[in-house]
PDB file of C-alpha atoms in Angstrom:
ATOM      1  CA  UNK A   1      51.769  90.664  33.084  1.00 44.00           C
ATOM      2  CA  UNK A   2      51.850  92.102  36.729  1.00 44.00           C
ATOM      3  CA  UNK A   3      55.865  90.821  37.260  1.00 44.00           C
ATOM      4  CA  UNK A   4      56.585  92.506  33.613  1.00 44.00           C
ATOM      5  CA  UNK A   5      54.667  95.634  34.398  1.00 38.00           C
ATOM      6  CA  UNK A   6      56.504  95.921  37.858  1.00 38.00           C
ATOM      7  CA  UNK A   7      59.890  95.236  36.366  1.00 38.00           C
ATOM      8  CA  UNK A   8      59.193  97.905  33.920  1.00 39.00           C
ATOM      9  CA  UNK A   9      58.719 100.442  37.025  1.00 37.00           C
ATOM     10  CA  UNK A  10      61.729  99.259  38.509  1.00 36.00           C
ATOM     11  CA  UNK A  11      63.764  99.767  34.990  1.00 36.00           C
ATOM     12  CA  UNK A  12      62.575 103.129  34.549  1.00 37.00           C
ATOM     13  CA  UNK A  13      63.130 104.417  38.151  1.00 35.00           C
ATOM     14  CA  UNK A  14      66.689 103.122  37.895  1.00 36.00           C
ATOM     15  CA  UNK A  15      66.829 105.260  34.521  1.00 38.00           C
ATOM     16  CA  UNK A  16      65.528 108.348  35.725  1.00 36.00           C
ATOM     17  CA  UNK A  17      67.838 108.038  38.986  1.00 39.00           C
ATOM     18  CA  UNK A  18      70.948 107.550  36.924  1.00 43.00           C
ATOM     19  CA  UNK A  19      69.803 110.823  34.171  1.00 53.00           C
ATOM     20  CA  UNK A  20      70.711 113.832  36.676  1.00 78.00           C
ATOM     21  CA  UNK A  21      70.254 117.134  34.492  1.00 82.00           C
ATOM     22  CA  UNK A  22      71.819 120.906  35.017  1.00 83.00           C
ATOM     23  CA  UNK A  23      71.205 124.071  34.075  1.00 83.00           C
ATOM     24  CA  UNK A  24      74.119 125.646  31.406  1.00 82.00           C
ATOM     25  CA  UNK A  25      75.548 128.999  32.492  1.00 78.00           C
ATOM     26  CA  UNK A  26      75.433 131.877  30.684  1.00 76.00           C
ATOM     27  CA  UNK A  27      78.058 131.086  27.261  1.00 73.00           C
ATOM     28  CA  UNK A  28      78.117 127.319  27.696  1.00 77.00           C
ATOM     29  CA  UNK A  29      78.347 125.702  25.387  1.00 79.00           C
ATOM     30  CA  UNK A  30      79.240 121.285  25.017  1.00 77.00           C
ATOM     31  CA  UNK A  31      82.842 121.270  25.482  1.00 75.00           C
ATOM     32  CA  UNK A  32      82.841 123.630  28.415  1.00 73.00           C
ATOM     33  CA  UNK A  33      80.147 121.411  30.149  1.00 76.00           C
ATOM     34  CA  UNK A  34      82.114 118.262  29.336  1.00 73.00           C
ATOM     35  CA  UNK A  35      85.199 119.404  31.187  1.00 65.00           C
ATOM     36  CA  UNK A  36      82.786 120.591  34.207  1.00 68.00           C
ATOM     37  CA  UNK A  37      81.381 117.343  34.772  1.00 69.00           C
ATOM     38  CA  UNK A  38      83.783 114.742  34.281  1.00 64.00           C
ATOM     39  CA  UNK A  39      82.738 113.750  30.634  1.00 72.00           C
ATOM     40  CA  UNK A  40      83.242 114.146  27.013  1.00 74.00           C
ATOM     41  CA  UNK A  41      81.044 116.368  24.409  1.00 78.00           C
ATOM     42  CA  UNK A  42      80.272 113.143  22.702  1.00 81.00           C
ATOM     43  CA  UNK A  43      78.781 111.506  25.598  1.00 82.00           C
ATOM     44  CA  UNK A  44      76.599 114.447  26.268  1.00 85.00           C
ATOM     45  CA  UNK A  45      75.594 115.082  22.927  1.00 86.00           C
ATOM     46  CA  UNK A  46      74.110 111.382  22.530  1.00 87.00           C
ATOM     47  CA  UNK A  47      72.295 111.784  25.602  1.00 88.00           C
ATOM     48  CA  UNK A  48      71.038 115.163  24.486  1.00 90.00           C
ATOM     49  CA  UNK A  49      70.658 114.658  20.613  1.00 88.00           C
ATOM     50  CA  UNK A  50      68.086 118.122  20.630  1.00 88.00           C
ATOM     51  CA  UNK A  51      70.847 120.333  21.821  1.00 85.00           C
ATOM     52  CA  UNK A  52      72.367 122.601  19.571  1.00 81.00           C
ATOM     53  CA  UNK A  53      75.967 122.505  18.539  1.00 74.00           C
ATOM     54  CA  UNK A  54      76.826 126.398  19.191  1.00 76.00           C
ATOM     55  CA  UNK A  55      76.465 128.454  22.815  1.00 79.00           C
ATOM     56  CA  UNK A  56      73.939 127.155  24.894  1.00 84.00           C
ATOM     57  CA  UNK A  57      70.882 129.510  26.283  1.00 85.00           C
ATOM     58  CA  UNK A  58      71.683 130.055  30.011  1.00 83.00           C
ATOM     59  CA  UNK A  59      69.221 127.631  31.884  1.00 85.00           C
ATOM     60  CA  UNK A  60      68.847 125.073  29.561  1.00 89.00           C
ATOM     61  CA  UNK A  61      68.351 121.634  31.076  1.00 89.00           C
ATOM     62  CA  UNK A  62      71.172 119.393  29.912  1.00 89.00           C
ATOM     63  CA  UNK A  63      71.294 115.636  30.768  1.00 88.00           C
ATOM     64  CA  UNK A  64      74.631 114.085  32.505  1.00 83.00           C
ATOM     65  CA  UNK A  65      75.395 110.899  31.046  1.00 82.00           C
ATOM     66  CA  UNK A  66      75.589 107.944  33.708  1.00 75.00           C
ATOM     67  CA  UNK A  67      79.708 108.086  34.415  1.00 67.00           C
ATOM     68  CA  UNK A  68      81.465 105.132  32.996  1.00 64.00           C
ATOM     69  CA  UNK A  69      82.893 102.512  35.359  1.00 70.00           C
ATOM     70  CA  UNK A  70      86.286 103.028  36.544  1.00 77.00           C
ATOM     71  CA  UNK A  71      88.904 100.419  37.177  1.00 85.00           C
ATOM     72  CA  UNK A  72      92.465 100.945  39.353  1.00 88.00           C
ATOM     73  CA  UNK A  73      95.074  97.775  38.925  1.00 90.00           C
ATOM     74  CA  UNK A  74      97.196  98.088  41.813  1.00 90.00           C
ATOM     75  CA  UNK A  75     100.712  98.649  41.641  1.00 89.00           C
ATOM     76  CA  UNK A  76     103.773  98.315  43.697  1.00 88.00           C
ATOM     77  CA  UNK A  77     103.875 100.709  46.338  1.00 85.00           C
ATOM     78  CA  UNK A  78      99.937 101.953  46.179  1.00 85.00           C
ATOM     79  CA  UNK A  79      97.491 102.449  49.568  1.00 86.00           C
ATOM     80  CA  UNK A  80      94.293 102.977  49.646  1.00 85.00           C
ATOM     81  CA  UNK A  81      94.970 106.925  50.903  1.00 79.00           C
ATOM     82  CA  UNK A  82      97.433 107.476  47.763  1.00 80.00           C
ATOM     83  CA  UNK A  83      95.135 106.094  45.217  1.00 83.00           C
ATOM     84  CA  UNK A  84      92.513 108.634  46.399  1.00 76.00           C
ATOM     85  CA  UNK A  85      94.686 111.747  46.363  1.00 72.00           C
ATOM     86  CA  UNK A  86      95.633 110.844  43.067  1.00 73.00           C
ATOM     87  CA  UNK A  87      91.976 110.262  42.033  1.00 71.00           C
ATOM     88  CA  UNK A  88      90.834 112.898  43.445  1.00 65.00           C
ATOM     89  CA  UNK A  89      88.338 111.150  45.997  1.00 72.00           C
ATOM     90  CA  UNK A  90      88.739 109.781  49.667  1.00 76.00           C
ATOM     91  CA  UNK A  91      89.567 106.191  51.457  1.00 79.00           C
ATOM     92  CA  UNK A  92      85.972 106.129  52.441  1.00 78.00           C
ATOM     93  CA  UNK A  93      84.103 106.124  49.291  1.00 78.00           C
ATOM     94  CA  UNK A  94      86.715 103.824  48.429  1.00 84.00           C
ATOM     95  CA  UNK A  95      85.870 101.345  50.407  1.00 84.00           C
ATOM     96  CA  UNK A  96      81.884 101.833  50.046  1.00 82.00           C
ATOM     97  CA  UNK A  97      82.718 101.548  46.091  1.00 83.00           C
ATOM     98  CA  UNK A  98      84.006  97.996  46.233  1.00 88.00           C
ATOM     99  CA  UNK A  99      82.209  96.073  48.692  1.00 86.00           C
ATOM    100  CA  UNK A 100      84.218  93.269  50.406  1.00 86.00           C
ATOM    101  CA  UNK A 101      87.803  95.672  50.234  1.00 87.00           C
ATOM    102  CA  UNK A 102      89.139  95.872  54.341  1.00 85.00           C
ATOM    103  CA  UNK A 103      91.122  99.677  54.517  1.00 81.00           C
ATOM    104  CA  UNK A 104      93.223  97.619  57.502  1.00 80.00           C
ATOM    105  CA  UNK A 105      94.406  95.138  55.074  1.00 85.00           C
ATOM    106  CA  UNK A 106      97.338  95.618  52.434  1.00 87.00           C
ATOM    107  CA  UNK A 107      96.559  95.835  48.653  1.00 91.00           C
ATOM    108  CA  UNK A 108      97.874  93.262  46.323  1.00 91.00           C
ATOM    109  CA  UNK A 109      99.374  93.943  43.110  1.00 91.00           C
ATOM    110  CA  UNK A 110      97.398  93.219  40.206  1.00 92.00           C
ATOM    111  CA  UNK A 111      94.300  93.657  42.479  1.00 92.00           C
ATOM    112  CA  UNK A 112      91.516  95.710  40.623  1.00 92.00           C
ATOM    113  CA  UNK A 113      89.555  98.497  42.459  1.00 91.00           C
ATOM    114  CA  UNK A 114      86.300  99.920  41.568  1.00 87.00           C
ATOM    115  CA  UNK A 115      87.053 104.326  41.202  1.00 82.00           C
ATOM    116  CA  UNK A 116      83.772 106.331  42.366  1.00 76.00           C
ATOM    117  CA  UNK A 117      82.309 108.699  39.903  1.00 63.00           C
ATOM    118  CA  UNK A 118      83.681 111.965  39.809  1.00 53.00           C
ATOM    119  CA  UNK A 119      80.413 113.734  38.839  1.00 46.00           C
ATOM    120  CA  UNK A 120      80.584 114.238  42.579  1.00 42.00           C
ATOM    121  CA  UNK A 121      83.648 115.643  42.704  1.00 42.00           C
ATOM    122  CA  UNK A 122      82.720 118.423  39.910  1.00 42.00           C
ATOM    123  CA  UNK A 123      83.794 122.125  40.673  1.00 41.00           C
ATOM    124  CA  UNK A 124      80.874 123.280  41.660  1.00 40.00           C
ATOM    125  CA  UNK A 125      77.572 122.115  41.051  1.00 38.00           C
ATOM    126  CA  UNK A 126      74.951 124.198  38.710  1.00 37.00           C
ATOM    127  CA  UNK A 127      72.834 125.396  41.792  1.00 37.00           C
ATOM    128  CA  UNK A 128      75.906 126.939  43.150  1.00 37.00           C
ATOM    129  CA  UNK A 129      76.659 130.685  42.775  1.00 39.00           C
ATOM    130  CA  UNK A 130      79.962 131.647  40.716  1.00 41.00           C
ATOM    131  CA  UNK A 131      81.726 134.035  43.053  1.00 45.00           C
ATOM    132  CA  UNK A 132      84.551 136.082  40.889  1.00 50.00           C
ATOM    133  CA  UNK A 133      87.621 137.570  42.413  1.00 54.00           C
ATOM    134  CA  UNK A 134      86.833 141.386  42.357  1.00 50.00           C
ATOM    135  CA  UNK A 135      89.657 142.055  39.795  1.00 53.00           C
ATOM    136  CA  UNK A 136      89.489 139.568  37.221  1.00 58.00           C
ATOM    137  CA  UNK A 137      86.970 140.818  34.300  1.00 60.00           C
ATOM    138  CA  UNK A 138      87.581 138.053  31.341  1.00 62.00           C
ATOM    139  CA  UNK A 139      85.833 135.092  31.000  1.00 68.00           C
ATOM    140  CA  UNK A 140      88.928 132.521  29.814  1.00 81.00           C
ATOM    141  CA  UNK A 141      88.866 130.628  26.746  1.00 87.00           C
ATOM    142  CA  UNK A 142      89.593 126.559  27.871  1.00 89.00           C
ATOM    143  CA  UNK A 143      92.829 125.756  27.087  1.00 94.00           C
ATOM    144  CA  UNK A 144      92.155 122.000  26.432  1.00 93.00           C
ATOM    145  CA  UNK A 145      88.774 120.332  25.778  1.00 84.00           C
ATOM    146  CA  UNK A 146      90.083 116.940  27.678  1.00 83.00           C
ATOM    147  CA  UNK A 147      88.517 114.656  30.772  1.00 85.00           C
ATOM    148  CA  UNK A 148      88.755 115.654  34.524  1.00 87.00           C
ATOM    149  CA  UNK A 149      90.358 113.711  36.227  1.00 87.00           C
ATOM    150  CA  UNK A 150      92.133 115.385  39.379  1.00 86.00           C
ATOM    151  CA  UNK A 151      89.781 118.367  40.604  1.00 86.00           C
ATOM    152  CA  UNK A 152      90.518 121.497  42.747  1.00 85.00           C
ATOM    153  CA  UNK A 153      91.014 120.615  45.949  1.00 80.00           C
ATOM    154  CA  UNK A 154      93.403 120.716  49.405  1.00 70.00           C
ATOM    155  CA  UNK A 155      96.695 119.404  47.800  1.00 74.00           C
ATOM    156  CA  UNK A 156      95.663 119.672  44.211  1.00 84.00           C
ATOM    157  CA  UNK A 157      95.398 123.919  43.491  1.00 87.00           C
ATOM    158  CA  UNK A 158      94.955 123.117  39.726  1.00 90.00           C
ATOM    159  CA  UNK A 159      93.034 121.095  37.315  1.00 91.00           C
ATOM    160  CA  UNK A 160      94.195 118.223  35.585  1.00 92.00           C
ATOM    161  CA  UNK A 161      92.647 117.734  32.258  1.00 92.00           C
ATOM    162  CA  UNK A 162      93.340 114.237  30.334  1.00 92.00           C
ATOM    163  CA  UNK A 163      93.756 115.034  26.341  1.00 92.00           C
ATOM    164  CA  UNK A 164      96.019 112.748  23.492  1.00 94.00           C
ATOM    165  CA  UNK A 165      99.584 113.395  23.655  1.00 94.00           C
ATOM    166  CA  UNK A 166     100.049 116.847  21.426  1.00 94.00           C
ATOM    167  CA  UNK A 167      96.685 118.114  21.914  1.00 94.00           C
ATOM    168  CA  UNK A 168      96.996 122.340  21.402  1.00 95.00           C
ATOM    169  CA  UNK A 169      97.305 123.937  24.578  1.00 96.00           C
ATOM    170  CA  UNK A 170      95.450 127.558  24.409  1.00 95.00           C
ATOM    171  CA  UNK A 171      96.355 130.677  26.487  1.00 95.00           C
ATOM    172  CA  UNK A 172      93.154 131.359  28.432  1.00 93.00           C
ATOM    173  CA  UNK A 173      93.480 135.259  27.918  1.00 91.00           C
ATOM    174  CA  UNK A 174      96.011 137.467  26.650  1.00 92.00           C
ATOM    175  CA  UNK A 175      98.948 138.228  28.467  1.00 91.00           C
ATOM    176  CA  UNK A 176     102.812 137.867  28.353  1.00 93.00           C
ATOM    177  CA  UNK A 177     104.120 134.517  28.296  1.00 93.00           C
ATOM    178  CA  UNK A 178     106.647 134.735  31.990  1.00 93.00           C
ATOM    179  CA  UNK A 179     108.040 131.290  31.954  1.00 93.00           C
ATOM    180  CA  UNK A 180     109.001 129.061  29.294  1.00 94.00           C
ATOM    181  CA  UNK A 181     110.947 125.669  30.927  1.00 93.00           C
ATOM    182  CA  UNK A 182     111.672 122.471  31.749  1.00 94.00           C
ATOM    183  CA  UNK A 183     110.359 122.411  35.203  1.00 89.00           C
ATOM    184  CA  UNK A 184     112.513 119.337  37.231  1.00 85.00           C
ATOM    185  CA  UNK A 185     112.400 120.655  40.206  1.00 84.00           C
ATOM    186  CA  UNK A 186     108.340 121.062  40.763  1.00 83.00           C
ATOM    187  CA  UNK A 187     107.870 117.793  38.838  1.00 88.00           C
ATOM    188  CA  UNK A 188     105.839 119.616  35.995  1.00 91.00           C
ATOM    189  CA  UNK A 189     107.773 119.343  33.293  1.00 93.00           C
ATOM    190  CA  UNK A 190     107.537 121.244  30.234  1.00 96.00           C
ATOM    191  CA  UNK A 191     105.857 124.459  31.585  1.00 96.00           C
ATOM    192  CA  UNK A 192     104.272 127.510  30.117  1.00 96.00           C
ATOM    193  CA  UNK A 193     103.526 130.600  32.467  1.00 95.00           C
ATOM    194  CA  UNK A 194     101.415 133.545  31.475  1.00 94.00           C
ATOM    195  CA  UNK A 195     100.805 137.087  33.235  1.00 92.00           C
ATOM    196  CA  UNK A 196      97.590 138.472  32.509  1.00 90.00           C
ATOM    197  CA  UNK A 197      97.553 141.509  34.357  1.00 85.00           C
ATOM    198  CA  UNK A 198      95.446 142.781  37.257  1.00 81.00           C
ATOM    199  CA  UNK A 199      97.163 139.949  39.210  1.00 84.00           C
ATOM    200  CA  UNK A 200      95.875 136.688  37.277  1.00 89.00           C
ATOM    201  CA  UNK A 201      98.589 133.726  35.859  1.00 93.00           C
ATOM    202  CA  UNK A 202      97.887 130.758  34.310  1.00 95.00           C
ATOM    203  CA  UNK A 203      99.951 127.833  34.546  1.00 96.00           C
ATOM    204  CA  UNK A 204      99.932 124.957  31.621  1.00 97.00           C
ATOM    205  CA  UNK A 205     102.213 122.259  32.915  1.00 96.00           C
ATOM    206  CA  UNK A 206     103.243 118.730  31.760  1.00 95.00           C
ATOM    207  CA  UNK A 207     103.809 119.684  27.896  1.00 96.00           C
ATOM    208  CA  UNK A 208     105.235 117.639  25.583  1.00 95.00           C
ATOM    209  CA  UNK A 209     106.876 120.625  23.980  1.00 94.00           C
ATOM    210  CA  UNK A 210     106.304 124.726  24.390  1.00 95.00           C
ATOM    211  CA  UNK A 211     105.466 126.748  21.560  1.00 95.00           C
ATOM    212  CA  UNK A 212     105.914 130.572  22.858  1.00 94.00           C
ATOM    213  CA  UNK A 213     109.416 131.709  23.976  1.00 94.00           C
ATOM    214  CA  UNK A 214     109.308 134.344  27.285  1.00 92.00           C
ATOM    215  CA  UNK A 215     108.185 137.837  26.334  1.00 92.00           C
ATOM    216  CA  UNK A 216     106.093 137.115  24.127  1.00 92.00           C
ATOM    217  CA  UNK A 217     102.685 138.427  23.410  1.00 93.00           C
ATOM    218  CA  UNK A 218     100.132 135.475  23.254  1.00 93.00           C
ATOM    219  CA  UNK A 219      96.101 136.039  23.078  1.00 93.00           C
ATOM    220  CA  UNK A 220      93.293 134.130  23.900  1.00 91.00           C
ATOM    221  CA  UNK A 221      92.816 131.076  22.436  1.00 92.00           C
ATOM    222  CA  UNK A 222      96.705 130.945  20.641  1.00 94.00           C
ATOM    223  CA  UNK A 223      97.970 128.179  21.068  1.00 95.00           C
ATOM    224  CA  UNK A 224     101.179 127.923  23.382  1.00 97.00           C
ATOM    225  CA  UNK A 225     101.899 124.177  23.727  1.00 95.00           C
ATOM    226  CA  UNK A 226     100.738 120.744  23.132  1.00 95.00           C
ATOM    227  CA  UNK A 227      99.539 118.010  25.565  1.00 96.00           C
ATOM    228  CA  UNK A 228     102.359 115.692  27.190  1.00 95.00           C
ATOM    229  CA  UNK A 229     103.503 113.416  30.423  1.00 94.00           C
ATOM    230  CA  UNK A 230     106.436 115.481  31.090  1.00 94.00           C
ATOM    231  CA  UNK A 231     108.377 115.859  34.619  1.00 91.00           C
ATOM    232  CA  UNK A 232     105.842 113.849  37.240  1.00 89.00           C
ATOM    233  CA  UNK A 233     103.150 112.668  35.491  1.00 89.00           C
ATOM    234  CA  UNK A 234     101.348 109.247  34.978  1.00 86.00           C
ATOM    235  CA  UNK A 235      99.634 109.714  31.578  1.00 91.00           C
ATOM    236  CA  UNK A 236      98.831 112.810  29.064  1.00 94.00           C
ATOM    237  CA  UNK A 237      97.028 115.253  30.371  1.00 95.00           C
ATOM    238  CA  UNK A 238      97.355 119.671  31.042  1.00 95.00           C
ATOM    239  CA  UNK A 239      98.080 120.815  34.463  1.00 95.00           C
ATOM    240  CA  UNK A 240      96.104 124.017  34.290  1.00 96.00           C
ATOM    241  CA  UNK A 241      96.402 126.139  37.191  1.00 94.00           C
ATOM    242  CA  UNK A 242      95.559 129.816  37.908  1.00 92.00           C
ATOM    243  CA  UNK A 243      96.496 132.647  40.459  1.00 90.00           C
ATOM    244  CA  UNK A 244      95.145 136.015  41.476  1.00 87.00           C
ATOM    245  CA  UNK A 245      98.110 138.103  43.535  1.00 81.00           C
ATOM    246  CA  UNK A 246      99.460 134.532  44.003  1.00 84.00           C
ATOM    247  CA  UNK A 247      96.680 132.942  45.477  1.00 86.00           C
ATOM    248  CA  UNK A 248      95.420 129.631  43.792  1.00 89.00           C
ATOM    249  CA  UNK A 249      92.139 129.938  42.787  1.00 88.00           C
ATOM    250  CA  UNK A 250      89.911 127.021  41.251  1.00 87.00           C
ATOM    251  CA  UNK A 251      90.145 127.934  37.355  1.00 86.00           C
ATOM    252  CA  UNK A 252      86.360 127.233  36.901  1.00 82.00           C
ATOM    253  CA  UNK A 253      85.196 129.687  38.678  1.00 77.00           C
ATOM    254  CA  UNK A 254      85.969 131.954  35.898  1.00 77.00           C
ATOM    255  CA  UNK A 255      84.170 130.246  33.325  1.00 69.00           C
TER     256      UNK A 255
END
């Protein structure tokens, strides 16, 4: 009875360490927090069946889902330092993911690699402040409701968002739509580019096809595209990047 009642402890501590909770912002609501932390809306509404389906009341606790288990099979051609600027991760945690791997030894094809959890690699966590450029006043609509799975960071000024092959892409805000193309030369592919003023673009790249011809008036939420793998890309997925006076900044800090 002792062993059972101990192994009980041990189950629940493991349970309680793997459930890490926010707080929602002010006009969460499931989808947004999905895309924040590296999971889907149905995920977090089966691990928070009380929440309600509409906006979220800022400071509401909100359970994370324990991330899934990630697998890379090496290909021809991968290191250990490419795989993690394409995850979005480093060499280090890596290595500490999949015990036994030696970073001074070559990977073999077919080998499979354990990915670290992304939740670590959110935006920003909950406790930290949202700092706004001083010019931008919108708060963006999100043009895909998809999976992270490259963040913000050095060598990656956008988000890419993983979503089924035509998925609607939706302008973020209303602007003028500044670039409509096939973009070879960047490696994005089908591209949409809109101006919305006061210095802010949005960038939607890797469409499968472009729905809003240059000049034209789009508003939030229209949509302007569809989800693709177009130009340099290794599944479906939105390359959503934004600018202020030209200036990458992370798109979540708007929202």
């Amino acid at each position: 009875m002792r062993r059972q009642l101990l192994l009980a402890l041990v189950l629940s501590s493991l349970h309680v360490a793997a459930a890490a909770t926010v707080s929602s912002q002010p006009g969460d609501i499931l989808n947004r927090l999905a895309v924040r932390y590296g999971t889907t809306p149905q995920a977090l509404a089966r691990a928070n069946p009380t929440l309600p389906q509409g906006a979220l009341k800022a400071g509401t606790r909100v359970t994370l889902p324990p991330p899934a288990t990630r697998v890379w099979t090496v290909r021809p051609g991968d290191t250990l330092s490419a795989i993690a600027r394409r995850e979005g991760t480093t060499v280090d945690a890596l290595v500490s993911a999949n015990r036994g791997l030696n970073p001074q030894q070559p990977l073999q094809v077919g080998q499979k690699l354990t990915l670290p959890s992304r939740l670590a690699a959110a935006p920003r966590s909950a406790a930290t402040p949202v700092v706004r450029p001083a010019s931008i006043r919108v708060t963006p609509v999100m043009p895909v409701t998809g999976r992270l799975t490259t963040p913000f960071r050095d060598g990656h000024e956008g988000v890419d968002l993983a979503a089924p092959t035509g998925t609607p892409i939706r302008a973020a805000a209303p602007g003028v739509v500044t670039e409509s193309r096939f973009d070879a030369r960047s490696g994005w592919g089908w591209t949409v580019v809109v101006d919305h003023g006061n210095g802010l673009q949005t960038r939607y790249s890797h469409n499968s096809a472009n729905l809003v011809p240059v000049g034209s008036r789009v508003e939030a939420g229209q949509v302007i595209g569809r989800v693709g793998s177009t130009g340099n890309s290794t599944g479906p997925h939105l390359d959503y990047r934004m600018t202020v006076q030209g200036q990458p900044i992370n798109p979540f800090s708007l929202y």
